[in-house]
PDB file of C-alpha atoms in Angstrom:
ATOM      1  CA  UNK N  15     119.912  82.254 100.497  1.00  0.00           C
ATOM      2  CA  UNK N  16     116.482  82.522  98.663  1.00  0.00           C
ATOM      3  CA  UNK N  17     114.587  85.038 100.653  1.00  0.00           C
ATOM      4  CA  UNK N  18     110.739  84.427  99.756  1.00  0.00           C
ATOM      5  CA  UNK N  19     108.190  86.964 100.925  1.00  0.00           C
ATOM      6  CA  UNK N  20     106.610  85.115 103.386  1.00  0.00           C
ATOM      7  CA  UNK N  21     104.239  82.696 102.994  1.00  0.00           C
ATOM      8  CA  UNK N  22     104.942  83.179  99.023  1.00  0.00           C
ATOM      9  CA  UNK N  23     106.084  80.084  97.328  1.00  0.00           C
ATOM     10  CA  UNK N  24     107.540  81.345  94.061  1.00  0.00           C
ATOM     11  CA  UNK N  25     110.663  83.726  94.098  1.00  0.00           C
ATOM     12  CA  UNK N  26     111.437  86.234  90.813  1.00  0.00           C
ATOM     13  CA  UNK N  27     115.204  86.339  91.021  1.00  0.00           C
ATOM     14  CA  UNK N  28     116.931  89.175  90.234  1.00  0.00           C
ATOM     15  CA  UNK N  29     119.556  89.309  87.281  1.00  0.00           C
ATOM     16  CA  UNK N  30     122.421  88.771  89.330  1.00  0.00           C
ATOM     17  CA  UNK N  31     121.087  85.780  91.122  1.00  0.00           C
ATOM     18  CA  UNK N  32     120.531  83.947  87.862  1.00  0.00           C
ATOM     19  CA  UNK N  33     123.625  84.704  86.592  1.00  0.00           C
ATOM     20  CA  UNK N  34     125.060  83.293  89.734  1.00  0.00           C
ATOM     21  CA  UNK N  35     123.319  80.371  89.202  1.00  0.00           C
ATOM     22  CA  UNK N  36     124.176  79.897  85.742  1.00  0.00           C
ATOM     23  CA  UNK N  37     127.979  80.332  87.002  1.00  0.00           C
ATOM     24  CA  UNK N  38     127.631  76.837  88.610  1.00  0.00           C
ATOM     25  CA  UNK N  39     126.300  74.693  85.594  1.00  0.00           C
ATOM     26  CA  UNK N  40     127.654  72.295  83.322  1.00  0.00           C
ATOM     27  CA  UNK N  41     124.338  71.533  81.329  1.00  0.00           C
ATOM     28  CA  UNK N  42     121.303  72.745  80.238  1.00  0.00           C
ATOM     29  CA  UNK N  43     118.893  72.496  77.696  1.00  0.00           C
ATOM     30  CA  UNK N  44     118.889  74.673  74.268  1.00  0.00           C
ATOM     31  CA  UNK N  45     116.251  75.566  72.009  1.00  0.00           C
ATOM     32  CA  UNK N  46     116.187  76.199  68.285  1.00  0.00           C
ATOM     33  CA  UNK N  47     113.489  76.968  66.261  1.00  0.00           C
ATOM     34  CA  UNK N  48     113.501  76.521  62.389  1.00  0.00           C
ATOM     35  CA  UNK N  49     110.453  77.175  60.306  1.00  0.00           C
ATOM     36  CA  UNK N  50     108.134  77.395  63.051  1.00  0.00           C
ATOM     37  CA  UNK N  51     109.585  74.313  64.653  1.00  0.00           C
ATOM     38  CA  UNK N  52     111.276  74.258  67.659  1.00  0.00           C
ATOM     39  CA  UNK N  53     114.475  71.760  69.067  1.00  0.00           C
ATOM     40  CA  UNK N  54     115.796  70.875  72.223  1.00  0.00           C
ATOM     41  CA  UNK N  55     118.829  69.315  72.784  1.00  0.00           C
ATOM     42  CA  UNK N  56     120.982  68.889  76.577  1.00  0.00           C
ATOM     43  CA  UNK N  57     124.309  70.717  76.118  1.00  0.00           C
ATOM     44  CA  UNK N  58     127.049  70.601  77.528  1.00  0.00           C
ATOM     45  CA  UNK N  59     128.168  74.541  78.789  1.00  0.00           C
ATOM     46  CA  UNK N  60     130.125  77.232  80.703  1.00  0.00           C
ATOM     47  CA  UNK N  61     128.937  80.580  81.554  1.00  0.00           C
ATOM     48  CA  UNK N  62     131.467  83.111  81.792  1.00  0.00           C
ATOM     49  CA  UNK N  63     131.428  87.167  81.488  1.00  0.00           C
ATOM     50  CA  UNK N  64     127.474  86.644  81.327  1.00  0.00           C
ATOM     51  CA  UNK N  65     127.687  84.227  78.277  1.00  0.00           C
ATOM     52  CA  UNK N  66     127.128  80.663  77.847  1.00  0.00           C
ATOM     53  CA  UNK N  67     129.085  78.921  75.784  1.00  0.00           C
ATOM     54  CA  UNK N  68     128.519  75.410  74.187  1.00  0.00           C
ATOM     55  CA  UNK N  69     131.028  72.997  72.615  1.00  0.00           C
ATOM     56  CA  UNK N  70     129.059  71.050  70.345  1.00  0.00           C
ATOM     57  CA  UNK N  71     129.725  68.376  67.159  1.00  0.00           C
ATOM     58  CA  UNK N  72     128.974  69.128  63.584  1.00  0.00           C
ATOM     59  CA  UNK N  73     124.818  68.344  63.386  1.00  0.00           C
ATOM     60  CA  UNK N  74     121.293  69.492  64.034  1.00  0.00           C
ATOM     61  CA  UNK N  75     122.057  71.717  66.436  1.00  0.00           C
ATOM     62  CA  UNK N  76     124.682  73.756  64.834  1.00  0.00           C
ATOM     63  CA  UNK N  77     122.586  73.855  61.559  1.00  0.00           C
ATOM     64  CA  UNK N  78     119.394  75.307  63.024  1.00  0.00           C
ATOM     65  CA  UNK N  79     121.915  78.079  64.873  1.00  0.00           C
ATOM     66  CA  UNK N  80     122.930  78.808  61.350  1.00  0.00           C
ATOM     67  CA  UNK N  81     119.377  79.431  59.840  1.00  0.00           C
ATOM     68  CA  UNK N  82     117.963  81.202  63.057  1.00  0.00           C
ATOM     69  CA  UNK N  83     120.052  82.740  65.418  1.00  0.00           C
ATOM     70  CA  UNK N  84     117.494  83.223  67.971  1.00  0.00           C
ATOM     71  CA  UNK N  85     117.930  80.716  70.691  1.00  0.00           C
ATOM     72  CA  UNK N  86     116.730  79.881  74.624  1.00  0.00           C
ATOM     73  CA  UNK N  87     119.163  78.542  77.205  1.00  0.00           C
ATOM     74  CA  UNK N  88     117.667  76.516  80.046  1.00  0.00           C
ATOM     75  CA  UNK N  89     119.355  75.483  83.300  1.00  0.00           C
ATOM     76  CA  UNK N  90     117.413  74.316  86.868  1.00  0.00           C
ATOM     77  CA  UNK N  91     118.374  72.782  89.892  1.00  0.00           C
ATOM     78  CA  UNK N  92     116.044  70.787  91.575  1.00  0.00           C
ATOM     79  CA  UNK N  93     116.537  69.186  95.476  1.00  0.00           C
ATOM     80  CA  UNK N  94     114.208  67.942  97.966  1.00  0.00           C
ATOM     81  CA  UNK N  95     112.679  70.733  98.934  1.00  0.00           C
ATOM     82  CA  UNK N  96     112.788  73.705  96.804  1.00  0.00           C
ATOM     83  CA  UNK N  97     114.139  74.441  93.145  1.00  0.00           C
ATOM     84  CA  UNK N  98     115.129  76.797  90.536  1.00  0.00           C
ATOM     85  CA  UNK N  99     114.888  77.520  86.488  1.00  0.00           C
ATOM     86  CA  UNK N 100     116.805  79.989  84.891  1.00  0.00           C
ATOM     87  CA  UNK N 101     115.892  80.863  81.303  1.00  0.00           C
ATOM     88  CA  UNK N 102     118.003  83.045  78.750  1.00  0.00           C
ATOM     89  CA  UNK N 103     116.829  84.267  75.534  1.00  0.00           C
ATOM     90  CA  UNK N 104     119.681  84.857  73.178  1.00  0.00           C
ATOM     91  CA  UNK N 105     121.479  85.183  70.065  1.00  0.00           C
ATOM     92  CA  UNK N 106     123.935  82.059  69.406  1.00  0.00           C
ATOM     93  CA  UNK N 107     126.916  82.215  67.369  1.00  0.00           C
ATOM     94  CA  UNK N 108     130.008  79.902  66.118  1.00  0.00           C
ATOM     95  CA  UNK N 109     132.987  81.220  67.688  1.00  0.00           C
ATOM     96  CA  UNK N 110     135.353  81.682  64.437  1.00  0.00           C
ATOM     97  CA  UNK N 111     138.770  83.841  65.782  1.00  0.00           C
ATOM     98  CA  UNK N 112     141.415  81.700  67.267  1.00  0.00           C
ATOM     99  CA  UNK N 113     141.365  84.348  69.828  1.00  0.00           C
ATOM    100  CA  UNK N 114     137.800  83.588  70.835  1.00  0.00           C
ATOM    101  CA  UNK N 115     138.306  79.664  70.332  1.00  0.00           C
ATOM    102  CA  UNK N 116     140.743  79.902  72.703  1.00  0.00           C
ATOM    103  CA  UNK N 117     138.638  81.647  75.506  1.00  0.00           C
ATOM    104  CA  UNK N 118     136.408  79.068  75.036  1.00  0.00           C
ATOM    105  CA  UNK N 119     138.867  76.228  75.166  1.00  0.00           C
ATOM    106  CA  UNK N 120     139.733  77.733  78.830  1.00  0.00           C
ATOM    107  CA  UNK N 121     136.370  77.214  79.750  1.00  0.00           C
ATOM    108  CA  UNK N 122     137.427  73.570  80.166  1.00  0.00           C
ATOM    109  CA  UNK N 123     133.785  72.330  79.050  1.00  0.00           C
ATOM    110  CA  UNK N 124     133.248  68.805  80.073  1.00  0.00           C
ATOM    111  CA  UNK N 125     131.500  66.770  77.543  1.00  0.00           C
ATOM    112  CA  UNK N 126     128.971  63.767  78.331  1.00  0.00           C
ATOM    113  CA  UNK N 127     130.983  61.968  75.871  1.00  0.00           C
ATOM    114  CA  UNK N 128     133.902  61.779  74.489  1.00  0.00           C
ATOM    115  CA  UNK N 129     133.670  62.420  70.898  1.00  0.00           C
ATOM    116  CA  UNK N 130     135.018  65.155  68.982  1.00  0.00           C
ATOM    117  CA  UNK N 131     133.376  68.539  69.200  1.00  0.00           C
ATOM    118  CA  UNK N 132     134.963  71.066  67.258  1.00  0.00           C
ATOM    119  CA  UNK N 133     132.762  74.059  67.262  1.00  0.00           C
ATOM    120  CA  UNK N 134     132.097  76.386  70.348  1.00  0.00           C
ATOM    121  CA  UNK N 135     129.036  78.393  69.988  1.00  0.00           C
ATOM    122  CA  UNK N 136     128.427  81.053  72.233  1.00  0.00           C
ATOM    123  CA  UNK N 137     125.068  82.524  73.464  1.00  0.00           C
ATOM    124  CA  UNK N 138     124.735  86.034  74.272  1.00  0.00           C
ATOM    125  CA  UNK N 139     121.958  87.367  76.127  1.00  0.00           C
ATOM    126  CA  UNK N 140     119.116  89.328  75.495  1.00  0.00           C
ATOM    127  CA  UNK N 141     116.735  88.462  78.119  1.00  0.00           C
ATOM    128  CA  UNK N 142     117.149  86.346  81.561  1.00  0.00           C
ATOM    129  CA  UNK N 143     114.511  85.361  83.787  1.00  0.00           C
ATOM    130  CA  UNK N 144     114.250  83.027  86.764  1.00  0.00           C
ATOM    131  CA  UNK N 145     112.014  81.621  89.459  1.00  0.00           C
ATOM    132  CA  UNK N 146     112.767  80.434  92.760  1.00  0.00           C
ATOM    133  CA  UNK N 147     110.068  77.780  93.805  1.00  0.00           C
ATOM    134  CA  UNK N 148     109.745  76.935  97.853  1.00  0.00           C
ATOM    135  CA  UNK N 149     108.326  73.554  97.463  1.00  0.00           C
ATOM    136  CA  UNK N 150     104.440  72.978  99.730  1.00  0.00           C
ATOM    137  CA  UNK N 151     101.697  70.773  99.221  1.00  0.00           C
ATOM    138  CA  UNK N 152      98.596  71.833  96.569  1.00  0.00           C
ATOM    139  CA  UNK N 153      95.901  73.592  98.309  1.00  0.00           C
ATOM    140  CA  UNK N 154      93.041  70.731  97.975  1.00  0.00           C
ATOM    141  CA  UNK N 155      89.694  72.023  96.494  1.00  0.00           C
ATOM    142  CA  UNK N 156      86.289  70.934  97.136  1.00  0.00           C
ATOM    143  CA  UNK N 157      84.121  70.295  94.263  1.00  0.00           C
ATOM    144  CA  UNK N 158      82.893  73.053  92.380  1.00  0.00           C
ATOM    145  CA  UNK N 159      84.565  75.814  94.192  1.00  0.00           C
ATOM    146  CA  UNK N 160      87.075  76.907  92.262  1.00  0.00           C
ATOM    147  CA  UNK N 161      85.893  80.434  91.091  1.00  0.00           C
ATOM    148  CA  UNK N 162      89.032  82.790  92.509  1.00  0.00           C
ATOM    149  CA  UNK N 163      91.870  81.250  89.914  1.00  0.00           C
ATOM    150  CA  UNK N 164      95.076  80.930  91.248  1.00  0.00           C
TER     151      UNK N 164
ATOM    152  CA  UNK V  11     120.398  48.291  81.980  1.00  0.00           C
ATOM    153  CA  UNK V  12     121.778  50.576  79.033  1.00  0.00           C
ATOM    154  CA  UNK V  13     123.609  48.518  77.051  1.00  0.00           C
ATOM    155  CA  UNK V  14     126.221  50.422  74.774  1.00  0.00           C
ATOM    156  CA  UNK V  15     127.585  48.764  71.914  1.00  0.00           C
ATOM    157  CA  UNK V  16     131.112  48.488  73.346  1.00  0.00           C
ATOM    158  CA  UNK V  17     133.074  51.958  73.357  1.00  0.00           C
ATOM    159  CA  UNK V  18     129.953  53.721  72.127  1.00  0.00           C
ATOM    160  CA  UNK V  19     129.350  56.435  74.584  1.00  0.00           C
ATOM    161  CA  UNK V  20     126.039  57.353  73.109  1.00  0.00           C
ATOM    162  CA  UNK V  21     123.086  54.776  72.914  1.00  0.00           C
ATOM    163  CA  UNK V  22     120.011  55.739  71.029  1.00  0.00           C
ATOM    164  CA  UNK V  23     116.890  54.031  73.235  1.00  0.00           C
ATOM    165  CA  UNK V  24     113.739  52.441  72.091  1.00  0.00           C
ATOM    166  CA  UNK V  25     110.544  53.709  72.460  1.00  0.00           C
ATOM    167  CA  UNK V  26     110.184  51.225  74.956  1.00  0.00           C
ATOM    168  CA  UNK V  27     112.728  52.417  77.067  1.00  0.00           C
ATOM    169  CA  UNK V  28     111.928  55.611  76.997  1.00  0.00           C
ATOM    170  CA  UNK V  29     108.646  55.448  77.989  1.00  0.00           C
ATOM    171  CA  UNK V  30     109.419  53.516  80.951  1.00  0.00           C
ATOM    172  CA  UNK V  31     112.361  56.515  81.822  1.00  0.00           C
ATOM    173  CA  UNK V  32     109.217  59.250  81.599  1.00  0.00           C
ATOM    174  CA  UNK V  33     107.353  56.741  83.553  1.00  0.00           C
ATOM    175  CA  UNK V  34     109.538  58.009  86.644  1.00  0.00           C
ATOM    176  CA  UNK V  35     109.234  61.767  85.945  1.00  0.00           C
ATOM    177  CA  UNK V  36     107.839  64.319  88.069  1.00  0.00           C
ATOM    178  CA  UNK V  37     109.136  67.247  86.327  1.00  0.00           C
ATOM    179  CA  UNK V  38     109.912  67.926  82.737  1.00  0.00           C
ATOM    180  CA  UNK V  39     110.365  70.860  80.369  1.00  0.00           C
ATOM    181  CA  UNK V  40     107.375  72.561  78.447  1.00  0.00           C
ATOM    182  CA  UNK V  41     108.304  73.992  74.845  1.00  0.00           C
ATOM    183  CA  UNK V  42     105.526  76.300  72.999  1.00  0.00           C
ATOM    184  CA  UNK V  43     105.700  78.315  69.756  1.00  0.00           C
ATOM    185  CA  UNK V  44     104.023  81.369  69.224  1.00  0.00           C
ATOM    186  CA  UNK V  45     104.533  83.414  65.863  1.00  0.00           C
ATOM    187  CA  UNK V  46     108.010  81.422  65.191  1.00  0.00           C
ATOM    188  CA  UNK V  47     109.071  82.704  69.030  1.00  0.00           C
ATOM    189  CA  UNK V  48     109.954  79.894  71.345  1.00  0.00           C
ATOM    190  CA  UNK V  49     108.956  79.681  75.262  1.00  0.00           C
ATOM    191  CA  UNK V  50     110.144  76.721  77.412  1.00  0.00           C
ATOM    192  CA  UNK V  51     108.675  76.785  81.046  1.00  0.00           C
ATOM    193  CA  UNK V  52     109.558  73.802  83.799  1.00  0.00           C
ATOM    194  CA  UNK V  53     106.314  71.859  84.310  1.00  0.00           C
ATOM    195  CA  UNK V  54     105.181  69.110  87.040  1.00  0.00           C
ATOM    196  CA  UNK V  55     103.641  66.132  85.284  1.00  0.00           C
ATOM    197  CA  UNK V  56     103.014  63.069  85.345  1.00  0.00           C
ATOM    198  CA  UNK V  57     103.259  59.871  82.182  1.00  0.00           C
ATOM    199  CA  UNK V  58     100.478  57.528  82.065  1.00  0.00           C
ATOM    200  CA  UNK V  59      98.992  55.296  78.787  1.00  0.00           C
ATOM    201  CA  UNK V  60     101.939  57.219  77.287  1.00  0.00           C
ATOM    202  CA  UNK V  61     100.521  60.803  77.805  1.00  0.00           C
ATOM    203  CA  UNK V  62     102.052  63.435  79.307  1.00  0.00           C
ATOM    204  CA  UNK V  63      99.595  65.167  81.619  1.00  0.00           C
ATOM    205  CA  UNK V  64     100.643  68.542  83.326  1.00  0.00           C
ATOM    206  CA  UNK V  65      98.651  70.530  85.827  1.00  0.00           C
ATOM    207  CA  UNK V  66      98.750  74.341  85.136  1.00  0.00           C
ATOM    208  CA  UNK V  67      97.464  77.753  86.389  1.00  0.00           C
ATOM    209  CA  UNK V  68      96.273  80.075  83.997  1.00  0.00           C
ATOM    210  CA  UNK V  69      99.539  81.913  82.328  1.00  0.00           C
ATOM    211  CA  UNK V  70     101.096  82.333  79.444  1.00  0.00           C
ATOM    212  CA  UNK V  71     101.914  78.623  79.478  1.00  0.00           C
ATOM    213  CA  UNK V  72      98.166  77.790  78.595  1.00  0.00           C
ATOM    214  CA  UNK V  73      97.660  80.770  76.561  1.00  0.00           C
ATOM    215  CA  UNK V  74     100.567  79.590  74.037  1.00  0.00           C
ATOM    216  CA  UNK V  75      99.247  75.906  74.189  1.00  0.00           C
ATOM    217  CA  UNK V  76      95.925  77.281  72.953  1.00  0.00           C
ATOM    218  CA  UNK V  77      97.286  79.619  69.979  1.00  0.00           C
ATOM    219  CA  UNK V  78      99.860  76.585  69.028  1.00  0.00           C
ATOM    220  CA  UNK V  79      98.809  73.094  70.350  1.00  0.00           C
ATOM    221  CA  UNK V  80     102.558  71.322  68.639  1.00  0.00           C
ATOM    222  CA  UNK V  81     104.957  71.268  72.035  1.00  0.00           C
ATOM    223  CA  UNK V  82     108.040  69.702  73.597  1.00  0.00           C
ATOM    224  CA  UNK V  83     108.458  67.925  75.938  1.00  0.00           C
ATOM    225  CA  UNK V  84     112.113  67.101  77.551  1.00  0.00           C
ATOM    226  CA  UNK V  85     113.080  65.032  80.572  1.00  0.00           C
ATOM    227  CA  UNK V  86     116.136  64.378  81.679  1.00  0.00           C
ATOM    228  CA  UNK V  87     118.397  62.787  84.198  1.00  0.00           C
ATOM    229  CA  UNK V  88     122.031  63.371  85.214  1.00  0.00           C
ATOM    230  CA  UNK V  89     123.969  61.233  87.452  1.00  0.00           C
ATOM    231  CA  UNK V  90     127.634  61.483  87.740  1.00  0.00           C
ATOM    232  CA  UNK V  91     128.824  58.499  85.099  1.00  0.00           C
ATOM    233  CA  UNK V  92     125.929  58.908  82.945  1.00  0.00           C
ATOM    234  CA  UNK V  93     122.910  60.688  82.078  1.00  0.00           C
ATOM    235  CA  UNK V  94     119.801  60.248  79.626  1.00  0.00           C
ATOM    236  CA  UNK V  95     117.451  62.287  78.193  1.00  0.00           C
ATOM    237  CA  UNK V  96     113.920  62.153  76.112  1.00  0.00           C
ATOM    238  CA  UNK V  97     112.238  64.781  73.797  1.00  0.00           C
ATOM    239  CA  UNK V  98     108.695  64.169  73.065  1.00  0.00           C
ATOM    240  CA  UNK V  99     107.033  66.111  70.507  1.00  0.00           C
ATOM    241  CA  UNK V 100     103.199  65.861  70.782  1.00  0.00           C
ATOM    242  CA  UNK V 101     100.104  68.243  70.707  1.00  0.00           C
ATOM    243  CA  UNK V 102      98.424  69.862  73.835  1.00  0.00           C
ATOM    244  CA  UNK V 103      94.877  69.758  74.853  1.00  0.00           C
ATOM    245  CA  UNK V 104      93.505  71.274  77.276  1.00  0.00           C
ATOM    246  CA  UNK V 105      91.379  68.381  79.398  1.00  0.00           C
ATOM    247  CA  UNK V 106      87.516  69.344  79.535  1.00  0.00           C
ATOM    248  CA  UNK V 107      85.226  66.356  80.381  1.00  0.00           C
ATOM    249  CA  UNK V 108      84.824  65.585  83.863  1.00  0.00           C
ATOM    250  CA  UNK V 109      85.974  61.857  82.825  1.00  0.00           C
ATOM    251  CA  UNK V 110      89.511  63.079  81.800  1.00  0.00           C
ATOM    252  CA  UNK V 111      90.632  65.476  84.601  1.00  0.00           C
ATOM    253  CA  UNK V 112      89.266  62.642  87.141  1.00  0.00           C
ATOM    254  CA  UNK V 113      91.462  60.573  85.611  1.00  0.00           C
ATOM    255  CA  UNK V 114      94.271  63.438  85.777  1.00  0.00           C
ATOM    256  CA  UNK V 115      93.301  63.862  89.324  1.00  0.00           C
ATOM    257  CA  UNK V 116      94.082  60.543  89.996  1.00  0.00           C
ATOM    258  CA  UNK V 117      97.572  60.964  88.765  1.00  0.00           C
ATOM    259  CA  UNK V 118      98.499  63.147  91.986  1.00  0.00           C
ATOM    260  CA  UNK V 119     100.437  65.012  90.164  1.00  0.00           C
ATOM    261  CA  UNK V 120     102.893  67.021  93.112  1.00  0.00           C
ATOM    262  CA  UNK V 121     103.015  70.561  91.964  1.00  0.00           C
ATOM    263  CA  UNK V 122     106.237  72.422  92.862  1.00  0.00           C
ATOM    264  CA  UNK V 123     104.089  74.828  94.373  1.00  0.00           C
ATOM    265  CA  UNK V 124     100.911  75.482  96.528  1.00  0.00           C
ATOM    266  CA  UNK V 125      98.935  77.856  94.579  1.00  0.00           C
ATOM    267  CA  UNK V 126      95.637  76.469  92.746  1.00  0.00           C
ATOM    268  CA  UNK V 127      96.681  75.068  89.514  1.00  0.00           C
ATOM    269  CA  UNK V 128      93.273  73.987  87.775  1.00  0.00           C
ATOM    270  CA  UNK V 129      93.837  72.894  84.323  1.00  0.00           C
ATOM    271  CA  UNK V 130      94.878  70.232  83.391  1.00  0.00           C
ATOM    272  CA  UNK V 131      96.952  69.720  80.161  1.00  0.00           C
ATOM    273  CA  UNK V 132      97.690  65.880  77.732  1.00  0.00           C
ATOM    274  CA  UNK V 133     100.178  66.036  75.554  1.00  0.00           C
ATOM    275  CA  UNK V 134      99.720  63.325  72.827  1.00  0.00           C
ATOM    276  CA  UNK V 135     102.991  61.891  71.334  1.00  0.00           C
ATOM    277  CA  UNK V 136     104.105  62.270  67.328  1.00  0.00           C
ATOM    278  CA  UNK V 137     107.675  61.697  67.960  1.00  0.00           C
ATOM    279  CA  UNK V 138     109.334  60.407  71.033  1.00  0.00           C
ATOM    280  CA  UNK V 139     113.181  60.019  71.068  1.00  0.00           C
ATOM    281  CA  UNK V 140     116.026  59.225  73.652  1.00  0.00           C
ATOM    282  CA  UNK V 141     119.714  59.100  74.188  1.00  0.00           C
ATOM    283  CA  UNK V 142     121.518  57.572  76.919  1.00  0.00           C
ATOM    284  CA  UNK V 143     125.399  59.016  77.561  1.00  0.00           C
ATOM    285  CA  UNK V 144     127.749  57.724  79.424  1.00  0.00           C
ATOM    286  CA  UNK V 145     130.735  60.305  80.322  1.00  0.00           C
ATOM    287  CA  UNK V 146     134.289  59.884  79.314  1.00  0.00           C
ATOM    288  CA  UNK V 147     136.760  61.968  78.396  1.00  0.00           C
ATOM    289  CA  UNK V 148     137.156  64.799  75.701  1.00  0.00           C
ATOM    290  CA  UNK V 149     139.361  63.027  73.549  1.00  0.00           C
ATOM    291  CA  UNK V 150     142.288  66.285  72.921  1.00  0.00           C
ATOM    292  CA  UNK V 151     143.549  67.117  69.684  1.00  0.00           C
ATOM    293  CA  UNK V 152     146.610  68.232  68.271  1.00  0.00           C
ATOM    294  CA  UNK V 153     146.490  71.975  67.279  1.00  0.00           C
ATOM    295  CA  UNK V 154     146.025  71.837  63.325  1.00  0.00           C
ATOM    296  CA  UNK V 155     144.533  68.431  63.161  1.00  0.00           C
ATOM    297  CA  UNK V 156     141.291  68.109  63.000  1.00  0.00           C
ATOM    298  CA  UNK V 157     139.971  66.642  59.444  1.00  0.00           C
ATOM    299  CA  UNK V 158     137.927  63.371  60.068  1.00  0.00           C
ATOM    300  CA  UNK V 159     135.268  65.610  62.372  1.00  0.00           C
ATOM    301  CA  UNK V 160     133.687  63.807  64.903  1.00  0.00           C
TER     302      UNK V 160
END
């Protein structure tokens, strides 16, 4: 499925192979940044049409999406012996229509917990990237080598 | 071992705990600011004397660590009933004397890759924080309810 040059450990993937990836989450991590300051919370999400959408609880979160739109998505997958990271740079906002609320709502987002979330935010893209990694062991060094970088 | 005040689906954990979650981490989640723009790259680490140490290549990972030394830190972990997660917020430093990266050395820290990574990176803690969640259902509302929030 992840077709590595050979003998190259880390795979760019292309656009479409993130989004696929995305397509199979249910959490990630999201990043706000206020003042200089950066967040991260795990969220609970669906992507769908390219977008990821969050159903979140009045609090931090939504505030700092109110003062700076500018957000990064997060999602990875990580197994035995090889993993992936996926990482969208976006614009987040609070879906308002009852036509978009109810888009969302079909998303069928499932919460860690079960308190009341009222407000679906919903992350559009501006930039995705993602690596596939092909998991080896670290090339061992001697002492004071170590001029070539890597 | 997470004891939720009865029906409370989120528990807030102690420093205590948390530490000994990061304890068990290989892998985390890197945040750096750079001119109020936000980066987050998946790292291989490793928690000791409540540090985070990372071992990088050079990239733009280092390069933002040395124009803004403030960072994230997130670790996570997501099981099918329950999941927890921990946000450190703590300053980079690059590790110089031979003293501190033979003491990173000794962490055998498992990169994700084999290409030479030869910095190595502490984070020092300000902040450390955790939740622990355990899943449930979304409880559903009645269309037009929806005063007491949630």
């Amino acid at each position: 499925m992840f077709e590595h040059v050979e003998g190259e450990p880390v795979l760019v993937l292309s656009e479409d192979r993130c989004w696929a990836l995305l397509e199979g989450v249910a959490h990630g991590r999201l990043v706000t940044v206020v003042g200089g300051r950066a967040d991260i919370f795990p969220i609970n999400c669906a992507v769908a049409d390219r977008r990821i959408v969050l159903r979140t609880a009045p609090g931090s979160k939504l505030a700092e999406m109110a003062v700076n739109e500018s957000v990064l998505f997060e999602a990875d997958g990580i197994l035995s012996d090889q993993a992936w990271s996926v990482v969208v740079r976006g614009t987040a906002a609070r879906l308002e229509t009852s036509a978009d609320r109810e888009a969302a709502e079909a998303l069928q987002i499932k919460p860690w917990v079960p308190t009341v979330k009222d407000y679906f935010v919903r992350i559009t893209p501006q930039e995705i990237s993602g690596r596939h990694f092909r998991f080896g062991e670290h090339p061992e060094r001697e002492l004071g080598e170590g001029s070539e970088g890597g």
